[in-house]
Structure formats: C-alpha cells, structure tokens
Coordinates of C-alpha atoms in Angstrom, one line a residue:
M27 CA 108.8 124.7 175.4
N28 CA 108.6 127.2 178.2
F29 CA 109.8 125.6 181.5
F30 CA 107.7 127.7 183.8
E31 CA 104.5 127.2 181.7
S32 CA 105.2 123.5 181.6
Q33 CA 105.5 123.4 185.4
D34 CA 102.2 125.3 185.7
N35 CA 100.6 122.9 183.2
A36 CA 101.8 120.0 185.2
R37 CA 100.2 121.5 188.3
T38 CA 97.0 121.9 186.4
S39 CA 97.1 118.3 185.2
T40 CA 97.7 117.2 188.8
K41 CA 94.6 119.1 190.0
W42 CA 92.5 117.6 187.2
L43 CA 93.9 114.2 188.0
L44 CA 93.0 114.6 191.7
F45 CA 89.5 115.7 190.7
Y46 CA 89.0 112.6 188.5
F47 CA 90.3 110.3 191.1
T48 CA 88.2 112.0 193.8
M49 CA 85.1 111.4 191.6
A50 CA 86.3 107.8 191.2
V51 CA 86.6 107.3 194.9
V52 CA 83.2 108.9 195.6
T53 CA 81.7 106.5 193.1
L54 CA 83.5 103.6 194.7
I55 CA 82.1 104.6 198.1
I56 CA 78.6 104.8 196.9
V57 CA 78.7 101.5 194.9
T58 CA 80.4 99.7 197.8
N59 CA 77.8 100.9 200.3
I60 CA 74.9 99.8 198.1
S61 CA 76.6 96.4 197.4
I62 CA 77.3 95.6 201.0
M63 CA 73.9 96.8 202.3
G64 CA 72.3 94.9 199.4
V65 CA 73.9 91.7 200.6
F66 CA 72.9 92.1 204.2
I67 CA 69.4 93.3 203.3
Y68 CA 69.0 90.3 201.0
F69 CA 69.8 87.8 203.7
D70 CA 67.8 89.8 206.4
L71 CA 64.7 89.8 204.2
Q72 CA 65.1 86.0 203.6
G73 CA 65.6 86.1 199.8
Q74 CA 62.9 88.6 198.8
P75 CA 63.6 90.1 195.3
L76 CA 65.8 93.1 195.7
S77 CA 65.0 96.5 194.2
F78 CA 66.6 99.9 194.6
D79 CA 63.5 101.2 196.5
L80 CA 63.8 98.2 198.9
I81 CA 67.5 98.8 199.5
M82 CA 66.8 102.6 200.1
A83 CA 63.9 101.8 202.5
N84 CA 66.2 99.6 204.7
F85 CA 69.3 101.8 204.2
N86 CA 71.4 102.2 207.3
W87 CA 73.0 105.6 207.3
E88 CA 75.2 104.9 210.3
M89 CA 76.6 101.9 208.5
F90 CA 77.1 104.1 205.4
A91 CA 79.2 106.5 207.4
W92 CA 81.4 103.7 208.8
I93 CA 81.8 101.9 205.5
S94 CA 82.7 105.2 203.8
L95 CA 85.3 106.1 206.5
G96 CA 86.7 102.6 206.1
I97 CA 87.1 102.9 202.4
L98 CA 88.7 106.3 202.6
A99 CA 91.1 105.0 205.3
V100 CA 92.0 102.0 203.1
I101 CA 92.6 104.1 200.0
S102 CA 94.4 106.9 201.8
G103 CA 96.5 104.4 203.8
G104 CA 97.5 102.4 200.6
S105 CA 98.4 105.6 198.8
L106 CA 100.4 107.0 201.7
Y107 CA 102.2 103.7 202.1
K108 CA 103.2 103.7 198.4
M109 CA 104.1 107.3 198.5
S110 CA 106.4 106.6 201.5
S111 CA 108.0 103.7 199.7
L112 CA 108.8 105.9 196.8
S113 CA 110.0 108.9 198.9
A114 CA 113.7 108.2 198.1
G115 CA 112.9 109.2 194.5
G116 CA 113.8 107.7 191.1
R117 CA 116.3 105.1 192.3
V118 CA 113.6 103.2 194.1
V119 CA 111.6 102.9 190.8
A120 CA 114.7 101.9 188.8
Q121 CA 115.6 99.2 191.3
S122 CA 112.1 97.8 191.5
L123 CA 112.2 97.4 187.7
G124 CA 115.4 95.4 188.0
G125 CA 117.7 98.2 187.0
E126 CA 121.4 98.2 187.9
K127 CA 123.3 101.5 188.2
I128 CA 125.9 101.9 185.5
D129 CA 129.4 102.6 187.0
H130 CA 131.2 105.4 185.2
N131 CA 134.3 103.3 185.2
T132 CA 132.6 100.7 183.0
Q133 CA 134.7 99.4 180.1
N134 CA 131.6 98.4 178.2
H135 CA 131.5 100.6 175.0
Q136 CA 127.7 100.7 174.8
Q137 CA 127.4 101.9 178.4
K138 CA 130.1 104.5 177.9
V139 CA 128.2 106.0 175.0
L140 CA 125.0 106.1 177.0
L141 CA 126.7 107.8 179.9
N142 CA 128.3 110.4 177.6
V143 CA 124.9 111.2 176.0
V144 CA 123.2 111.6 179.4
E145 CA 126.1 113.6 180.7
E146 CA 126.0 116.0 177.7
M147 CA 122.2 116.4 178.0
A148 CA 122.4 117.1 181.8
I149 CA 125.2 119.7 181.6
A150 CA 123.5 121.3 178.6
S151 CA 120.2 121.7 180.5
G152 CA 121.8 122.8 183.7
T153 CA 120.5 119.9 185.7
P154 CA 122.5 117.5 188.0
V155 CA 123.8 114.5 186.0
P156 CA 121.3 111.8 186.9
P157 CA 122.4 108.3 187.7
V158 CA 121.8 105.9 184.8
Y159 CA 120.3 102.4 185.4
L160 CA 120.5 99.5 182.9
L161 CA 117.7 97.0 182.7
K162 CA 120.0 94.2 181.7
N163 CA 117.3 91.5 181.4
E164 CA 115.1 93.5 179.1
N165 CA 115.6 93.0 175.3
A166 CA 112.9 95.4 174.3
I167 CA 113.8 98.9 173.2
N168 CA 112.6 101.2 175.9
A169 CA 113.7 103.9 178.5
F170 CA 112.3 105.9 181.4
A171 CA 112.9 108.8 183.7
A172 CA 111.7 108.7 187.3
G173 CA 111.8 110.9 190.4
Y174 CA 110.2 113.9 192.0
S175 CA 112.6 116.6 190.8
T176 CA 115.9 117.2 189.0
D177 CA 117.7 116.4 192.2
D178 CA 116.5 112.8 192.6
A179 CA 115.9 112.0 188.9
V180 CA 117.3 108.8 187.3
I181 CA 117.4 107.7 183.7
G182 CA 116.7 104.0 183.0
V183 CA 117.5 102.3 179.7
T184 CA 116.9 98.7 178.6
Q185 CA 119.7 96.5 177.2
G186 CA 117.7 96.2 174.0
A187 CA 118.0 100.0 173.5
L188 CA 121.7 99.8 173.9
D189 CA 122.0 96.9 171.5
N190 CA 119.8 98.3 168.8
L191 CA 120.0 102.1 168.7
D192 CA 122.8 104.1 167.2
R193 CA 124.0 107.3 168.9
A194 CA 121.6 109.6 167.1
E195 CA 118.6 107.4 168.0
L196 CA 119.8 107.0 171.6
Q197 CA 120.2 110.7 171.9
G198 CA 116.6 111.3 170.7
V199 CA 115.3 108.8 173.3
I200 CA 117.3 110.4 176.1
A201 CA 116.2 113.9 175.0
H202 CA 112.6 112.7 175.2
E203 CA 113.2 111.5 178.8
F204 CA 114.9 114.8 179.7
S205 CA 111.8 116.5 178.5
H206 CA 109.8 114.6 181.1
I207 CA 112.3 115.7 183.8
L208 CA 112.0 119.4 182.7
N209 CA 108.2 119.3 182.2
G210 CA 107.4 118.1 185.7
D211 CA 105.9 114.8 184.3
M212 CA 107.9 112.6 186.7
R213 CA 106.2 113.9 189.8
L214 CA 102.8 113.4 188.2
N215 CA 103.8 109.9 187.3
M216 CA 104.9 109.1 190.9
R217 CA 101.5 110.4 192.2
L218 CA 99.6 108.3 189.7
V219 CA 101.3 105.2 191.0
S220 CA 100.5 106.0 194.6
V221 CA 96.8 106.8 194.1
L222 CA 96.2 103.6 192.0
H223 CA 97.9 101.5 194.6
G224 CA 95.4 102.9 197.2
I225 CA 92.5 101.8 195.1
L226 CA 94.0 98.4 194.4
I227 CA 94.2 97.7 198.1
I228 CA 90.4 97.4 198.2
A229 CA 90.6 94.5 195.8
L230 CA 93.4 92.9 197.7
I231 CA 91.4 93.1 200.9
G232 CA 88.5 91.4 199.2
Y233 CA 90.7 88.7 197.9
R234 CA 92.1 88.1 201.4
I235 CA 88.6 87.9 202.9
M236 CA 87.5 85.3 200.3
Q237 CA 90.7 83.3 200.9
T238 CA 90.1 83.3 204.7
T239 CA 86.4 82.3 204.5
S240 CA 87.1 79.5 202.0
H241 CA 89.2 77.7 204.8
S242 CA 86.6 78.3 207.5
S243 CA 83.6 76.2 208.4
R244 CA 80.5 76.7 206.2
S245 CA 77.9 78.9 207.7
K246 CA 75.4 81.6 206.7
N247 CA 77.7 84.2 208.2
N248 CA 80.7 83.0 206.3
G249 CA 78.6 83.1 203.1
N250 CA 77.8 86.7 203.8
I251 CA 81.4 87.6 204.4
A252 CA 82.6 85.7 201.4
L253 CA 80.1 87.5 199.2
M254 CA 81.2 90.8 200.7
G255 CA 84.8 89.8 199.9
L256 CA 83.8 89.1 196.3
G257 CA 82.1 92.5 196.2
F258 CA 85.4 94.2 197.4
V259 CA 87.3 92.4 194.6
V260 CA 84.9 93.4 191.9
I261 CA 84.7 97.0 193.2
G262 CA 88.4 97.3 193.7
Y263 CA 89.3 96.0 190.3
T264 CA 86.6 98.2 188.7
G265 CA 88.2 101.2 190.4
V266 CA 91.6 100.1 189.1
F267 CA 90.1 99.6 185.6
F268 CA 88.8 103.2 185.5
G269 CA 91.9 104.5 187.3
N270 CA 94.1 103.0 184.5
I271 CA 92.0 104.7 181.9
I272 CA 92.5 108.0 183.6
K273 CA 96.3 107.3 183.9
A274 CA 96.5 106.4 180.2
S275 CA 94.6 109.5 179.0
V276 CA 96.8 111.8 181.1
S277 CA 100.0 110.1 180.0
R278 CA 99.2 110.1 176.2
Q279 CA 99.0 113.9 176.0
R280 CA 102.4 114.3 177.7
E281 CA 104.1 112.0 175.2
Y282 CA 103.5 114.2 172.2
L283 CA 105.0 117.1 174.1
A284 CA 108.1 115.1 175.0
D285 CA 108.6 114.0 171.4
A286 CA 108.4 117.6 170.2
S287 CA 110.7 118.8 172.9
A288 CA 113.3 116.1 172.0
V289 CA 113.4 117.4 168.4
Q290 CA 113.7 120.9 169.7
F291 CA 116.6 119.9 172.0
T292 CA 118.6 118.1 169.3
R293 CA 117.4 119.7 166.1
D294 CA 117.1 116.2 164.7
N295 CA 113.7 114.7 164.1
Q296 CA 115.2 111.5 162.5
G297 CA 116.9 110.2 165.6
I298 CA 113.8 109.8 167.7
A299 CA 111.7 108.9 164.7
N300 CA 114.0 106.1 163.7
A301 CA 114.1 104.8 167.3
L302 CA 110.2 104.6 167.2
K303 CA 110.3 102.9 163.8
K304 CA 112.7 100.2 165.2
I305 CA 110.3 99.7 168.1
G306 CA 107.4 99.3 165.6
G307 CA 109.3 96.8 163.5
I308 CA 109.9 94.4 166.4
K309 CA 107.1 92.0 167.3
S310 CA 107.3 92.6 171.0
H311 CA 107.5 96.4 170.5
G312 CA 108.7 98.0 173.7
N313 CA 107.0 95.4 176.1
L314 CA 109.0 94.5 179.2
E315 CA 109.2 91.2 181.0
T316 CA 109.2 92.5 184.6
S317 CA 105.8 92.5 186.4
E318 CA 106.6 95.9 187.9
A319 CA 106.4 97.4 184.4
R320 CA 102.6 97.6 184.8
S321 CA 102.7 100.0 187.7
F322 CA 105.2 102.3 185.9
S323 CA 104.1 101.8 182.3
H324 CA 103.2 105.5 181.9
A325 CA 106.8 106.5 182.7
F326 CA 108.4 104.7 179.7
F327 CA 109.5 106.0 176.3
A328 CA 107.1 103.5 174.6
D329 CA 104.3 101.1 175.7
A330 CA 105.9 98.8 178.3
I331 CA 103.0 96.4 178.5
K332 CA 100.7 94.8 176.1
S333 CA 97.2 96.1 176.6
K334 CA 94.3 93.6 176.5
F335 CA 91.8 96.4 175.8
G336 CA 93.5 97.9 172.7
G337 CA 94.1 101.6 173.0
L338 CA 91.9 102.1 176.1
F339 CA 94.7 101.3 178.5
S340 CA 97.6 102.4 176.3
T341 CA 99.7 105.0 178.1
H342 CA 101.2 106.1 174.8
P343 CA 99.8 107.4 171.5
P344 CA 99.9 104.9 168.6
L345 CA 103.4 104.6 167.2
N346 CA 102.1 105.6 163.7
D347 CA 100.7 108.9 165.1
R348 CA 103.9 109.7 167.0
I349 CA 106.2 109.0 164.0
K350 CA 104.0 110.9 161.5
K351 CA 104.3 114.0 163.7
L352 CA 108.1 113.6 163.6
D353 CA 108.4 112.4 160.0
P354 CA 105.4 113.5 157.8
L355 CA 106.7 111.3 154.9
F356 CA 106.2 108.1 157.0
R357 CA 103.5 105.9 155.3
G358 CA 102.6 103.9 158.4
K359 CA 104.2 100.7 157.4
F360 CA 106.9 99.3 159.7
K361 CA 109.8 97.4 158.2
E362 CA 110.3 94.2 160.1
Y363 CA 113.3 94.7 162.4
T364 CA 115.3 91.9 163.9
P365 CA 116.9 92.9 167.3
T366 CA 120.6 92.4 167.5
S367 CA 123.2 92.4 170.2
S368 CA 126.0 93.9 168.1
G369 CA 126.1 97.2 170.0
Q370 CA 125.9 100.6 168.6
N371 CA 128.3 102.7 166.7
E372 CA 129.8 106.1 167.6
Q373 CA 128.2 108.1 164.8
T374 CA 127.4 111.7 165.5
S375 CA 123.9 112.9 166.1
G376 CA 123.7 115.1 163.0
F377 CA 123.5 118.5 164.5
A378 CA 125.8 121.3 163.6
P379 CA 127.6 123.4 166.3
Q380 CA 126.2 126.9 166.7
P381 CA 127.2 129.9 168.8
S382 CA 126.0 129.4 172.4
E383 CA 123.7 132.4 173.1
I384 CA 121.0 132.1 175.7
N385 CA 118.6 134.2 177.8
T386 CA 116.1 133.5 180.5
S387 CA 113.7 132.0 178.0
D388 CA 116.1 129.1 177.7
I389 CA 115.7 128.0 181.3
G390 CA 114.5 124.4 181.1
N391 CA 114.5 124.7 177.4
L392 CA 117.4 122.7 175.8
A393 CA 118.7 123.6 172.4
T394 CA 121.3 122.2 170.0
Q395 CA 123.9 124.9 170.9
H396 CA 123.6 124.0 174.6
I397 CA 124.4 120.4 173.9
Q398 CA 127.3 121.3 171.7
T399 CA 128.7 123.7 174.4
A400 CA 128.3 120.9 177.0
T401 CA 130.2 118.5 174.7
N402 CA 133.0 121.1 174.2
L403 CA 133.3 121.8 178.0
I404 CA 133.4 118.1 178.9
A405 CA 136.2 117.6 176.3
S406 CA 138.1 120.5 177.8
I407 CA 138.3 119.1 181.3
P408 CA 142.0 118.2 181.9
S409 CA 142.8 114.5 181.5
V410 CA 144.4 114.5 185.0
I411 CA 141.0 115.5 186.6
K412 CA 138.3 113.9 184.5
P413 CA 138.9 110.2 185.2
R414 CA 139.0 110.9 188.9
L415 CA 135.5 112.4 188.9
Y416 CA 133.9 108.9 188.4
N417 CA 135.2 107.4 191.6
T418 CA 133.5 108.2 195.0
E419 CA 136.6 109.0 197.0
S420 CA 138.3 110.9 194.1
A421 CA 135.1 112.8 193.3
E422 CA 134.9 113.9 197.0
S423 CA 138.5 115.0 196.8
A424 CA 137.8 116.9 193.6
I425 CA 135.1 119.0 195.3
Y426 CA 137.5 119.8 198.2
A427 CA 140.1 120.9 195.6
L428 CA 137.5 123.1 193.9
L429 CA 137.0 125.0 197.1
V430 CA 140.7 125.0 198.3
G431 CA 142.0 125.7 194.8
K432 CA 140.4 129.1 194.6
T433 CA 141.8 130.2 198.0
S434 CA 144.4 133.0 197.7
K435 CA 145.1 133.7 201.4
D436 CA 148.1 131.7 202.6
K437 CA 146.9 131.3 206.2
A438 CA 143.5 130.1 205.1
L439 CA 145.0 127.7 202.5
D440 CA 147.4 126.2 205.1
N441 CA 144.4 125.9 207.5
Q442 CA 142.3 124.1 204.9
I443 CA 145.1 121.7 203.9
G444 CA 146.0 120.9 207.5
Y445 CA 142.4 120.2 208.3
L446 CA 141.9 117.8 205.4
K447 CA 145.1 116.0 206.4
T448 CA 143.5 115.1 209.7
Q449 CA 140.1 114.1 208.2
L450 CA 141.0 112.1 205.1
P451 CA 142.6 108.7 204.8
E452 CA 146.2 109.0 203.8
I453 CA 145.7 107.7 200.3
Q454 CA 142.8 110.0 199.7
F455 CA 144.7 113.0 201.1
E456 CA 147.7 112.2 198.8
E457 CA 145.3 112.1 195.8
F458 CA 143.8 115.5 196.9
Q459 CA 147.3 117.0 197.0
T460 CA 148.0 115.6 193.5
M461 CA 144.9 117.2 192.1
L462 CA 145.2 120.5 193.9
P463 CA 147.6 122.2 191.5
E464 CA 145.4 121.2 188.5
F465 CA 142.4 122.8 190.2
Q466 CA 144.3 126.0 191.0
D467 CA 144.9 126.4 187.3
L468 CA 141.4 125.2 186.3
A469 CA 139.5 127.5 183.9
E470 CA 136.5 129.1 185.6
S471 CA 134.2 127.9 182.8
L472 CA 135.0 124.3 183.8
R473 CA 134.3 124.6 187.5
L474 CA 130.5 123.8 187.3
P475 CA 130.9 121.0 184.7
V476 CA 133.4 119.4 187.0
L477 CA 131.1 119.7 190.0
E478 CA 128.1 118.3 188.1
I479 CA 130.0 115.3 186.8
A480 CA 131.4 114.5 190.2
L481 CA 128.1 114.8 192.2
P482 CA 126.3 111.6 191.0
N483 CA 129.3 109.5 192.0
L484 CA 129.1 110.8 195.6
R485 CA 125.7 109.0 195.9
S486 CA 127.6 105.8 196.5
M487 CA 129.0 107.0 199.8
S488 CA 127.5 105.9 203.1
K489 CA 125.1 108.2 205.0
I490 CA 127.7 108.7 207.8
N491 CA 130.3 109.7 205.2
F492 CA 127.9 112.1 203.6
Y493 CA 127.4 114.0 206.9
R494 CA 131.2 113.9 207.4
F495 CA 131.6 115.3 203.9
E496 CA 129.1 118.0 204.6
E497 CA 130.9 119.1 207.7
N498 CA 134.2 119.1 205.8
L499 CA 132.7 121.5 203.2
K500 CA 131.5 123.8 206.0
Y501 CA 135.0 123.9 207.5
L502 CA 136.7 124.6 204.2
I503 CA 134.3 127.4 203.5
N504 CA 134.6 129.0 206.9
A505 CA 138.4 128.7 207.0
D506 CA 138.8 132.4 206.1
N507 CA 135.8 133.4 208.3
Q508 CA 133.8 134.6 205.3
L509 CA 131.4 133.1 202.7
D510 CA 131.8 134.1 199.1
L511 CA 129.5 133.5 196.2
F512 CA 131.4 130.7 194.7
E513 CA 131.6 128.8 198.0
W514 CA 127.8 129.3 198.4
T515 CA 127.3 128.0 194.9
V516 CA 129.3 124.8 195.5
F517 CA 127.7 124.1 198.9
S518 CA 124.2 124.9 197.7
I519 CA 124.3 122.7 194.6
T520 CA 126.1 119.9 196.3
T521 CA 124.0 119.6 199.5
Q522 CA 120.7 120.1 197.7
Y523 CA 121.5 117.3 195.2
L524 CA 122.9 114.8 197.7
K525 CA 120.3 115.2 200.4
T526 CA 117.7 113.6 198.1
E527 CA 119.8 110.5 198.2
F528 CA 120.5 110.4 202.0
E529 CA 117.3 111.8 203.3
T530 CA 114.1 112.0 201.2
A531 CA 113.2 113.4 197.8
R532 CA 112.1 116.9 198.4
V533 CA 109.3 118.2 196.3
P534 CA 109.0 122.0 196.2
I535 CA 105.8 123.3 197.7
H536 CA 104.4 126.3 195.8
R537 CA 102.7 128.5 198.3
H538 CA 103.1 132.0 197.1
K539 CA 101.6 133.4 193.9
D540 CA 103.0 136.9 194.4
F541 CA 106.1 138.6 195.8
A542 CA 104.2 140.3 198.6
K543 CA 104.4 137.3 200.9
V544 CA 108.2 137.1 200.5
A545 CA 109.0 140.8 200.3
T546 CA 111.8 140.8 202.8
E547 CA 113.5 137.8 201.2
L548 CA 113.0 139.3 197.7
N549 CA 114.7 142.6 198.7
C550 CA 117.6 140.8 200.3
F551 CA 118.0 138.7 197.2
L552 CA 118.0 141.6 194.8
Q553 CA 120.2 143.9 197.0
L554 CA 123.0 141.3 197.1
I555 CA 122.9 140.9 193.3
L556 CA 123.1 144.7 193.0
D557 CA 126.0 144.8 195.5
Q558 CA 128.0 141.9 194.0
C559 CA 127.2 142.0 190.3
V560 CA 126.5 145.6 189.3
K561 CA 129.1 148.4 189.3
P562 CA 128.4 151.1 192.0
E563 CA 128.0 153.8 189.4
H564 CA 125.2 151.8 187.8
H565 CA 123.2 151.1 191.0
E566 CA 120.6 153.8 190.8
T567 CA 120.0 153.3 187.1
V568 CA 119.5 149.6 187.4
K569 CA 117.2 150.0 190.4
Q570 CA 115.1 152.4 188.4
Q571 CA 115.0 150.1 185.4
V572 CA 113.9 147.1 187.5
K573 CA 111.1 149.2 189.0
E574 CA 109.9 150.4 185.6
L575 CA 110.3 147.0 183.7
F576 CA 109.3 144.6 186.4
S577 CA 107.3 146.7 188.9
V578 CA 109.6 145.5 191.7
E579 CA 111.5 147.9 194.0
V580 CA 115.1 147.1 195.1
S581 CA 115.2 148.7 198.5
G582 CA 117.7 146.4 200.2
Q583 CA 117.0 144.8 203.6
S584 CA 119.5 142.9 205.7
K585 CA 120.0 141.9 209.4
D586 CA 122.3 144.9 209.6
P587 CA 120.6 147.9 207.8
S588 CA 123.7 149.9 208.0
G589 CA 125.9 147.4 206.1
P590 CA 125.7 145.3 202.9
V591 CA 123.5 142.2 202.6
L592 CA 125.4 139.2 203.9
I593 CA 125.7 136.1 201.7
E594 CA 124.4 134.0 204.6
D595 CA 121.2 136.1 204.6
F596 CA 121.0 135.8 200.8
A597 CA 121.3 132.0 201.0
G598 CA 118.4 131.9 203.4
A599 CA 116.4 134.2 201.2
V600 CA 116.9 132.0 198.1
I601 CA 115.6 129.0 200.0
Q602 CA 112.4 130.8 201.0
L603 CA 111.9 132.1 197.5
R604 CA 111.8 128.4 196.4
S605 CA 108.1 128.4 197.6
L606 CA 107.1 130.9 194.8
Y607 CA 104.8 129.7 192.0
P608 CA 106.7 128.7 188.8
K609 CA 105.7 131.9 186.9
R610 CA 107.0 134.0 189.7
K611 CA 110.3 132.2 189.7
E612 CA 110.5 133.0 186.0
Q613 CA 110.1 136.7 186.7
L614 CA 112.6 136.5 189.6
L615 CA 115.2 134.9 187.4
K616 CA 114.6 137.5 184.6
I617 CA 115.1 140.3 187.1
A618 CA 118.4 138.7 188.4
F619 CA 119.6 138.1 184.9
F620 CA 118.7 141.6 183.8
M621 CA 120.6 143.1 186.7
M622 CA 123.7 141.0 186.1
T623 CA 124.0 142.0 182.5
Q624 CA 123.3 145.8 182.6
D625 CA 127.0 146.8 183.0
D626 CA 128.0 144.9 179.9
E627 CA 129.8 142.2 181.9
Y628 CA 128.7 138.7 182.7
C629 CA 131.7 137.0 184.2
H630 CA 132.0 133.3 185.2
T631 CA 131.3 134.0 188.8
E632 CA 128.0 135.6 187.8
Q633 CA 127.2 132.7 185.5
E634 CA 127.8 130.3 188.4
L635 CA 125.7 132.4 190.7
M636 CA 122.8 132.4 188.3
R637 CA 123.1 128.6 187.9
A638 CA 123.1 128.1 191.7
I639 CA 120.1 130.4 192.1
A640 CA 118.2 128.5 189.4
E641 CA 119.2 125.1 190.9
T642 CA 118.1 126.2 194.4
L643 CA 114.7 127.4 193.0
G644 CA 114.3 124.1 191.2
C645 CA 114.8 125.6 187.7
P646 CA 117.4 124.0 185.4
M647 CA 119.7 126.6 183.8
P648 CA 121.2 125.6 180.5
V649 CA 125.0 125.7 180.0
F650 CA 126.5 128.5 177.9
Q651 CA 129.6 130.3 176.8
T652 CA 128.4 133.8 176.1
L653 CA 125.1 135.3 177.1
S654 CA 123.2 138.1 175.4
K655 CA 121.2 140.7 177.4
A656 CA 117.7 139.7 178.3

C-alpha cells in the first residue's frame, strides 16, 4: 500500500461519488418536477387522462425553475447541516453510536489489552494515538474508525469484540481500521453520510406535509397538497434507495484493500481471518442494535445492519469472499460460534520481531517491524513517567517537562520553572517537579512516543484550559528567546492534534499540483534542512544531487537574505506546503529524507523533525530505530 497513491485514489473516489450523486440529484429534480406538475395539471384539466405529451404541453418552466431551486436548497441545506454537526470529527460519530470513551486508567483487563493494541498501532504508524470508544451495549463483533484525518480520528469497538476476540484477532481488526485511517476512507465515509442526509430531507418534508394535511379540513386544495407530500416521500426515499446502492458499492471496494493492508501491517493473515470466521459463525453476524448504525454502516469492520435487499445494500463484500482472500483453504462453511463474555487472553499476535529499517515508501504503510519497534519503545518508557501520561493534568505536566527537560541554560531553566510555579495549581506543579529529573535523563528515542501517548488524554481538558495550555507552551519555548527544532516539533504536533478537539476537524485542502505555486515556501523549507541537518562541507554536493535527482533547486530564501532561514519562517512554510497534492507531498518528504541522510548521520533530532514535518503535512510517519538511505 502506498499512502500517497491511496490518498489520490480516495480523491478520485470522492470525485466519482460526487458525480454519481449529482446525477441522482438531477434525476430527482426532473422526476419531482414532472410529478408535481402532473398532479396540478391533472386537477386543472378536471381528470382528463394524463400523458407525457399533455404534461409537456402544459409544462410551466417558471415553476420548474422554482421547484428545482427549492430541491437544491433542501438537499444542500440538509447536507451542510449534517456536515456541520459532524465537524468536530470522529468523536461525534462514536458518541452518536452510543460509544463511551475508554479511560486509560481503566482496571478492566479487556479494555487495557485493546488500548495497548491501538497504542502500538498508532505509534508504529506515526499517527497520534486515537481515542478509543467502547459500544458497551453491543454484543455483536464489530469495530469502526471515524473522522476526517489522523488528528481527529477515533477507533470504536463493540463489547462483543472484546468478549470474543483474542489478541491476535483483535489486532487484525484494529489493523483493518487503521488502514481506513491511512487510506483516507474516513473522510469519504463522512461525506457519504452528509449527502445521503440531504436527500433524505426531501422524504421527511413530504412526510411532514402529509401529517399536516391529515389534520386539516378536507378540501380539494388539501388533497393536492397531500398528494404532493406523498410524491415527496416516494421521491425522497427513492433517492435514498439509489444513494444507498452507490454508498454500498463504493464501500465494498475499500474493504478488500483494508483487509489486505491489515495482513501487510501484521504479517498475520489468520488473526483477521479468524475474526471474520467468528462473525460468520454467529447468527446475528456483526449487526448492531443502535438505530444510528444505518447511517454509518459503511464505516464498520463488518456489516452493521441486516439488509432487506440481499447484497444490494450490503456495504461489505460477503464474508466468504473476504475470508477466502485471506485464507485460500477456507471452504466456505462457518462453524457455529456461541458468543461468550469470558474476555480475551493475552496471547501474542504471532509475528516475529525484525530489524526496524524504513524509508519514505513506508510513510502511511505499516509493517510488522514498525509495530514491534513501537512495542519495544512503549515498554522502555520509565515506570515513573508512563502511568502519569494517562491522566489529563499529569499528561499536561509531562509535555511541560519535555520542553523544560531539554533546556541547558540555567537562566532560561529558572525562568521556565518560575513561570510554571505561577501558572499551575500547587499539586500539579509539585508533580511537574517530581517528573522533571526523569525527563532530563529521558532517552531521545522516547521523546515522541511519550508525547504521542500523552496527547489523547489532553482532550479531556476544558476549552479554556486548552488555550491556557497553549500559552504556557509558547512561554516555555520563548524563554530563551529562540525557537529550536525540537520545540517546534512538540508545539506543532501538540497544537495541530488538539485543535481538532477544541475547534473543528480540519480537512487539508489540496490546491497545488506542482511546486511552482509554493516556490518561496519550498526554498525556505529545503534551505533550513540543509542548514540544520547537513554538514557544511556537504552543502554544495547535496544541493547538486537534489537538483539532479528531483529537479528541484535549493536556493534558500528567508526574510533576511543575508542570514540563515529562521525556524519561524520554516514553520510557516510547512503549513503552506500542506496544500500540496498527495503525490507532491511524497516527493517533498523524499527530498527532505534524502538530504538528512546524505552525511551518513540520522540523529534523533532529525528523526523527530521528519516526524513533525510529516504530521504537519498530514502524512503518518512510521516509528523506527534505524533508517537506511532512501
């Protein structure tokens, strides 16, 4: 799986989806106009037999224009309303399905195993650790991923999945959901929900018209209006019918890719295959009880609702077909499986550790070694630090300690500590002081894993506290009157991740297909990498190689042409480069990676920088220990 190709494919799928729905809306407009005018013409002509020629002869084009505008307004308004209600991202979806966020301090063994699996998968893929929601009242085996991007994504799992899947099977299911996150499927799913809601509004209006007229006095006028209401209901639900067919066909193709990606991630085809076999062996399969499951059925691991039209509305391929692709020896017969509530065991997932070696082709492309590396890093976090990362106030203090712990200048250090003493409650400040020595000795390889584990737990803070937290970060960073790369890394990843919780989910808008539109930002970006990551004696050689290999010239542009590129300028440039098309981002990351590795050094600061750049661009960067040259 190539992350950037998947993103482009998702864009293409979205374009075709919009085309299909545009055709559906145009058809609805034409059918609605003919139906409404047919009703009025029928009554105006006092019951004469209707024919297409008769309707066309009495067709009112002015009425056609007004009806068409009205339908467009209704569909657009309904879609925009739904889009607005989902603007906060995946957590809104999880909550509407009855999900409850799992606290990392939970003492429930099943939930701890789930959190560990999600944590490993997130750190391995280089994405923020998503909040995990449990659908406690659902006994079916199922799961979902929802959101617009990696910053606002959530994972949801049913209680039935926890009760009946072992660790290997659960890991296969979670890997499948992470594939949807990395492939851009979530954003497509959210848009599907919004468009279908807009079409459904027509039927709801028709139903309301019929309800109103049934309570009014009987008259010829009321009969016309009631008949028109019935027409709206029929037309609206017809639109929903065909819209659901489109939704199902788009979704089915994405499921095969997610299954294949899950095997690629874990190197274990039996885990996910066995989970599907258990779903097939249960009479209810993956069907959920909540009524909201119908709207988001295409986002689940398996069919969440029972289709009355066979495979026509099925958002997932048949279980037999999915399993046979994973396990060619499967004969298509499901062993009857009785769901239990005994919980799962702690058996391993069956993959063997391998050396962690990665290049830019691994961006958004999980592999077994990345998961194993993530597991090892999580296990290496000091016991004094790790438990504190799962509490909101302690996680906040941990991020302060990350920034303060790397400060070497006594004056700046005293300034930072003195400031926090005035800003934090006494108990929180004392905890910060307790953690600080541990962070001063923290291995550089553990800094990003600590940050990524802490971030999801900060989503529980209030909006006011978030802005206070953001101001505190700025003060700590500016205490020595200069911004370094690690400080930018922490601030960039932290604020980008949390703003999706306290503001709205931000969907990257891809405007630029080539580098020409962002030439100044590109030069600023590359020049800083040259200054910070390449030894001076290699500058000219690396610039020449970049020009020859990538047809990009590193000329260096900053606000002060006589001096080096400032990190502040670099930070602004990276944000602007976020608007590049996915394939251009891939090229950009390849150039950055190439430059960083040409002097045979790739230190942790450079690894962190690469991770922060990828995160800001919206590209997940897998975790690693060593990195070969691209």
